[in-house]
């Protein structure tokens, strides 16, 4: 099994777990991920640049 195939299997497992969660749990995870993305230095700098234009 290649790394790519392993990643695909892992992704499918995570997706099925995600769908079994309640809406509140899903929203909580989405919000956490959104905050992680916004706090990435590259993204944060890009957002600051956009805001200053």
PDB file of N, CA and C in Angstrom:
ATOM      1  N   UNK A   1       0.851  -1.185   0.000  1.00  0.00           N
ATOM      2  CA  UNK A   1       0.000   0.000   0.000  1.00  0.00           C
ATOM      3  C   UNK A   1       0.893   1.244   0.000  1.00  0.00           C
ATOM      4  N   UNK A   2       0.664   2.144  -0.919  1.00  0.00           N
ATOM      5  CA  UNK A   2       1.488   3.360  -1.001  1.00  0.00           C
ATOM      6  C   UNK A   2       1.072   4.366   0.072  1.00  0.00           C
ATOM      7  N   UNK A   3       1.917   5.345   0.300  1.00  0.00           N
ATOM      8  CA  UNK A   3       1.583   6.404   1.265  1.00  0.00           C
ATOM      9  C   UNK A   3       0.303   7.101   0.854  1.00  0.00           C
ATOM     10  N   UNK A   4       0.158   7.322  -0.445  1.00  0.00           N
ATOM     11  CA  UNK A   4      -1.025   8.004  -0.958  1.00  0.00           C
ATOM     12  C   UNK A   4      -2.298   7.215  -0.639  1.00  0.00           C
ATOM     13  N   UNK A   5      -2.236   5.906  -0.813  1.00  0.00           N
ATOM     14  CA  UNK A   5      -3.390   5.055  -0.511  1.00  0.00           C
ATOM     15  C   UNK A   5      -3.698   5.069   0.982  1.00  0.00           C
ATOM     16  N   UNK A   6      -2.638   5.032   1.805  1.00  0.00           N
ATOM     17  CA  UNK A   6      -2.829   5.082   3.256  1.00  0.00           C
ATOM     18  C   UNK A   6      -3.516   6.382   3.666  1.00  0.00           C
ATOM     19  N   UNK A   7      -3.076   7.488   3.072  1.00  0.00           N
ATOM     20  CA  UNK A   7      -3.674   8.788   3.390  1.00  0.00           C
ATOM     21  C   UNK A   7      -5.156   8.797   3.004  1.00  0.00           C
ATOM     22  N   UNK A   8      -5.473   8.196   1.858  1.00  0.00           N
ATOM     23  CA  UNK A   8      -6.857   8.158   1.388  1.00  0.00           C
ATOM     24  C   UNK A   8      -7.734   7.370   2.362  1.00  0.00           C
ATOM     25  N   UNK A   9      -7.240   6.221   2.817  1.00  0.00           N
ATOM     26  CA  UNK A   9      -7.983   5.390   3.771  1.00  0.00           C
ATOM     27  C   UNK A   9      -8.199   6.162   5.071  1.00  0.00           C
ATOM     28  N   UNK A  10      -7.153   6.812   5.555  1.00  0.00           N
ATOM     29  CA  UNK A  10      -7.244   7.592   6.789  1.00  0.00           C
ATOM     30  C   UNK A  10      -8.277   8.712   6.637  1.00  0.00           C
ATOM     31  N   UNK A  11      -8.234   9.381   5.492  1.00  0.00           N
ATOM     32  CA  UNK A  11      -9.177  10.467   5.222  1.00  0.00           C
ATOM     33  C   UNK A  11     -10.615   9.951   5.217  1.00  0.00           C
ATOM     34  N   UNK A  12     -10.852   8.807   4.596  1.00  0.00           N
ATOM     35  CA  UNK A  12     -12.202   8.225   4.551  1.00  0.00           C
ATOM     36  C   UNK A  12     -12.686   7.859   5.952  1.00  0.00           C
ATOM     37  N   UNK A  13     -11.798   7.295   6.773  1.00  0.00           N
ATOM     38  CA  UNK A  13     -12.164   6.951   8.148  1.00  0.00           C
ATOM     39  C   UNK A  13     -12.534   8.203   8.936  1.00  0.00           C
ATOM     40  N   UNK A  14     -11.729   9.249   8.779  1.00  0.00           N
ATOM     41  CA  UNK A  14     -12.005  10.496   9.506  1.00  0.00           C
ATOM     42  C   UNK A  14     -13.326  11.102   9.055  1.00  0.00           C
ATOM     43  N   UNK A  15     -13.608  11.037   7.738  1.00  0.00           N
ATOM     44  CA  UNK A  15     -14.856  11.586   7.225  1.00  0.00           C
ATOM     45  C   UNK A  15     -16.059  10.844   7.785  1.00  0.00           C
ATOM     46  N   UNK A  16     -15.972   9.513   7.863  1.00  0.00           N
ATOM     47  CA  UNK A  16     -17.109   8.754   8.386  1.00  0.00           C
ATOM     48  C   UNK A  16     -17.308   9.044   9.880  1.00  0.00           C
ATOM     49  N   UNK A  17     -16.209   9.203  10.614  1.00  0.00           N
ATOM     50  CA  UNK A  17     -16.326   9.572  12.033  1.00  0.00           C
ATOM     51  C   UNK A  17     -16.978  10.940  12.158  1.00  0.00           C
ATOM     52  N   UNK A  18     -16.559  11.864  11.316  1.00  0.00           N
ATOM     53  CA  UNK A  18     -17.075  13.232  11.347  1.00  0.00           C
ATOM     54  C   UNK A  18     -18.587  13.241  11.113  1.00  0.00           C
ATOM     55  N   UNK A  19     -19.052  12.443  10.156  1.00  0.00           N
ATOM     56  CA  UNK A  19     -20.488  12.405   9.843  1.00  0.00           C
ATOM     57  C   UNK A  19     -21.313  11.813  10.974  1.00  0.00           C
ATOM     58  N   UNK A  20     -20.702  10.948  11.786  1.00  0.00           N
ATOM     59  CA  UNK A  20     -21.435  10.344  12.913  1.00  0.00           C
ATOM     60  C   UNK A  20     -21.560  11.302  14.097  1.00  0.00           C
ATOM     61  N   UNK A  21     -20.783  12.361  14.106  1.00  0.00           N
ATOM     62  CA  UNK A  21     -20.822  13.314  15.226  1.00  0.00           C
ATOM     63  C   UNK A  21     -22.087  14.165  15.159  1.00  0.00           C
ATOM     64  N   UNK A  22     -22.407  14.757  16.291  1.00  0.00           N
ATOM     65  CA  UNK A  22     -23.541  15.678  16.324  1.00  0.00           C
ATOM     66  C   UNK A  22     -23.160  16.970  15.591  1.00  0.00           C
ATOM     67  N   UNK A  23     -24.164  17.737  15.244  1.00  0.00           N
ATOM     68  CA  UNK A  23     -23.940  19.008  14.551  1.00  0.00           C
ATOM     69  C   UNK A  23     -23.062  19.928  15.412  1.00  0.00           C
ATOM     70  N   UNK A  24     -23.294  19.929  16.717  1.00  0.00           N
ATOM     71  CA  UNK A  24     -22.513  20.788  17.613  1.00  0.00           C
ATOM     72  C   UNK A  24     -21.034  20.402  17.584  1.00  0.00           C
ATOM     73  N   UNK A  25     -20.761  19.093  17.611  1.00  0.00           N
ATOM     74  CA  UNK A  25     -19.370  18.632  17.559  1.00  0.00           C
ATOM     75  C   UNK A  25     -18.725  19.015  16.230  1.00  0.00           C
ATOM     76  N   UNK A  26     -19.478  18.861  15.128  1.00  0.00           N
ATOM     77  CA  UNK A  26     -18.961  19.218  13.812  1.00  0.00           C
ATOM     78  C   UNK A  26     -18.632  20.706  13.747  1.00  0.00           C
ATOM     79  N   UNK A  27     -19.540  21.536  14.252  1.00  0.00           N
ATOM     80  CA  UNK A  27     -19.318  22.988  14.235  1.00  0.00           C
ATOM     81  C   UNK A  27     -18.104  23.365  15.081  1.00  0.00           C
ATOM     82  N   UNK A  28     -17.943  22.695  16.210  1.00  0.00           N
ATOM     83  CA  UNK A  28     -16.807  22.959  17.090  1.00  0.00           C
ATOM     84  C   UNK A  28     -15.490  22.652  16.366  1.00  0.00           C
ATOM     85  N   UNK A  29     -15.441  21.527  15.674  1.00  0.00           N
ATOM     86  CA  UNK A  29     -14.235  21.143  14.931  1.00  0.00           C
ATOM     87  C   UNK A  29     -13.976  22.129  13.801  1.00  0.00           C
ATOM     88  N   UNK A  30     -15.030  22.514  13.080  1.00  0.00           N
ATOM     89  CA  UNK A  30     -14.869  23.472  11.979  1.00  0.00           C
ATOM     90  C   UNK A  30     -14.322  24.797  12.503  1.00  0.00           C
ATOM     91  N   UNK A  31     -14.845  25.253  13.636  1.00  0.00           N
ATOM     92  CA  UNK A  31     -14.399  26.518  14.227  1.00  0.00           C
ATOM     93  C   UNK A  31     -12.937  26.432  14.653  1.00  0.00           C
ATOM     94  N   UNK A  32     -12.560  25.317  15.283  1.00  0.00           N
ATOM     95  CA  UNK A  32     -11.155  25.120  15.690  1.00  0.00           C
ATOM     96  C   UNK A  32     -10.235  25.147  14.478  1.00  0.00           C
ATOM     97  N   UNK A  33     -10.638  24.451  13.418  1.00  0.00           N
ATOM     98  CA  UNK A  33      -9.823  24.423  12.200  1.00  0.00           C
ATOM     99  C   UNK A  33      -9.729  25.801  11.566  1.00  0.00           C
ATOM    100  N   UNK A  34     -10.832  26.545  11.590  1.00  0.00           N
ATOM    101  CA  UNK A  34     -10.843  27.898  11.026  1.00  0.00           C
ATOM    102  C   UNK A  34      -9.850  28.781  11.789  1.00  0.00           C
ATOM    103  N   UNK A  35      -9.858  28.690  13.112  1.00  0.00           N
ATOM    104  CA  UNK A  35      -8.932  29.485  13.931  1.00  0.00           C
ATOM    105  C   UNK A  35      -7.487  29.095  13.650  1.00  0.00           C
ATOM    106  N   UNK A  36      -7.227  27.788  13.477  1.00  0.00           N
ATOM    107  CA  UNK A  36      -5.867  27.330  13.161  1.00  0.00           C
ATOM    108  C   UNK A  36      -5.400  27.943  11.852  1.00  0.00           C
ATOM    109  N   UNK A  37      -6.280  27.932  10.852  1.00  0.00           N
ATOM    110  CA  UNK A  37      -5.925  28.459   9.530  1.00  0.00           C
ATOM    111  C   UNK A  37      -5.666  29.961   9.607  1.00  0.00           C
ATOM    112  N   UNK A  38      -6.540  30.690  10.294  1.00  0.00           N
ATOM    113  CA  UNK A  38      -6.389  32.146  10.392  1.00  0.00           C
ATOM    114  C   UNK A  38      -5.092  32.510  11.113  1.00  0.00           C
ATOM    115  N   UNK A  39      -4.664  31.665  12.046  1.00  0.00           N
ATOM    116  CA  UNK A  39      -3.450  31.962  12.806  1.00  0.00           C
ATOM    117  C   UNK A  39      -2.162  31.513  12.123  1.00  0.00           C
ATOM    118  N   UNK A  40      -2.267  30.877  10.956  1.00  0.00           N
ATOM    119  CA  UNK A  40      -1.061  30.542  10.196  1.00  0.00           C
ATOM    120  C   UNK A  40      -0.408  31.862   9.781  1.00  0.00           C
ATOM    121  N   UNK A  41       0.909  32.027   9.978  1.00  0.00           N
ATOM    122  CA  UNK A  41       1.570  33.296   9.672  1.00  0.00           C
ATOM    123  C   UNK A  41       1.307  33.824   8.255  1.00  0.00           C
ATOM    124  N   UNK A  42       1.352  32.951   7.258  1.00  0.00           N
ATOM    125  CA  UNK A  42       1.151  33.394   5.872  1.00  0.00           C
ATOM    126  C   UNK A  42      -0.262  33.944   5.686  1.00  0.00           C
ATOM    127  N   UNK A  43      -1.239  33.232   6.239  1.00  0.00           N
ATOM    128  CA  UNK A  43      -2.635  33.647   6.101  1.00  0.00           C
ATOM    129  C   UNK A  43      -2.868  34.943   6.878  1.00  0.00           C
ATOM    130  N   UNK A  44      -2.325  35.006   8.093  1.00  0.00           N
ATOM    131  CA  UNK A  44      -2.503  36.189   8.935  1.00  0.00           C
ATOM    132  C   UNK A  44      -1.932  37.427   8.247  1.00  0.00           C
ATOM    133  N   UNK A  45      -0.735  37.295   7.674  1.00  0.00           N
ATOM    134  CA  UNK A  45      -0.109  38.427   6.975  1.00  0.00           C
ATOM    135  C   UNK A  45      -0.937  38.855   5.766  1.00  0.00           C
ATOM    136  N   UNK A  46      -1.461  37.869   5.036  1.00  0.00           N
ATOM    137  CA  UNK A  46      -2.288  38.182   3.858  1.00  0.00           C
ATOM    138  C   UNK A  46      -3.561  38.904   4.269  1.00  0.00           C
ATOM    139  N   UNK A  47      -4.187  38.479   5.368  1.00  0.00           N
ATOM    140  CA  UNK A  47      -5.411  39.137   5.842  1.00  0.00           C
ATOM    141  C   UNK A  47      -5.122  40.567   6.297  1.00  0.00           C
ATOM    142  N   UNK A  48      -3.980  40.783   6.978  1.00  0.00           N
ATOM    143  CA  UNK A  48      -3.602  42.124   7.399  1.00  0.00           C
ATOM    144  C   UNK A  48      -3.388  43.020   6.187  1.00  0.00           C
ATOM    145  N   UNK A  49      -2.736  42.490   5.166  1.00  0.00           N
ATOM    146  CA  UNK A  49      -2.463  43.252   3.946  1.00  0.00           C
ATOM    147  C   UNK A  49      -3.775  43.644   3.276  1.00  0.00           C
ATOM    148  N   UNK A  50      -4.706  42.702   3.189  1.00  0.00           N
ATOM    149  CA  UNK A  50      -6.015  42.982   2.588  1.00  0.00           C
ATOM    150  C   UNK A  50      -6.755  44.061   3.385  1.00  0.00           C
ATOM    151  N   UNK A  51      -6.695  43.959   4.706  1.00  0.00           N
ATOM    152  CA  UNK A  51      -7.400  44.913   5.558  1.00  0.00           C
ATOM    153  C   UNK A  51      -6.841  46.324   5.421  1.00  0.00           C
ATOM    154  N   UNK A  52      -5.546  46.426   5.137  1.00  0.00           N
ATOM    155  CA  UNK A  52      -4.909  47.748   5.048  1.00  0.00           C
ATOM    156  C   UNK A  52      -5.105  48.404   3.670  1.00  0.00           C
ATOM    157  N   UNK A  53      -5.606  47.645   2.705  1.00  0.00           N
ATOM    158  CA  UNK A  53      -5.778  48.220   1.352  1.00  0.00           C
ATOM    159  C   UNK A  53      -7.012  49.098   1.260  1.00  0.00           C
TER     160      UNK A  53
END
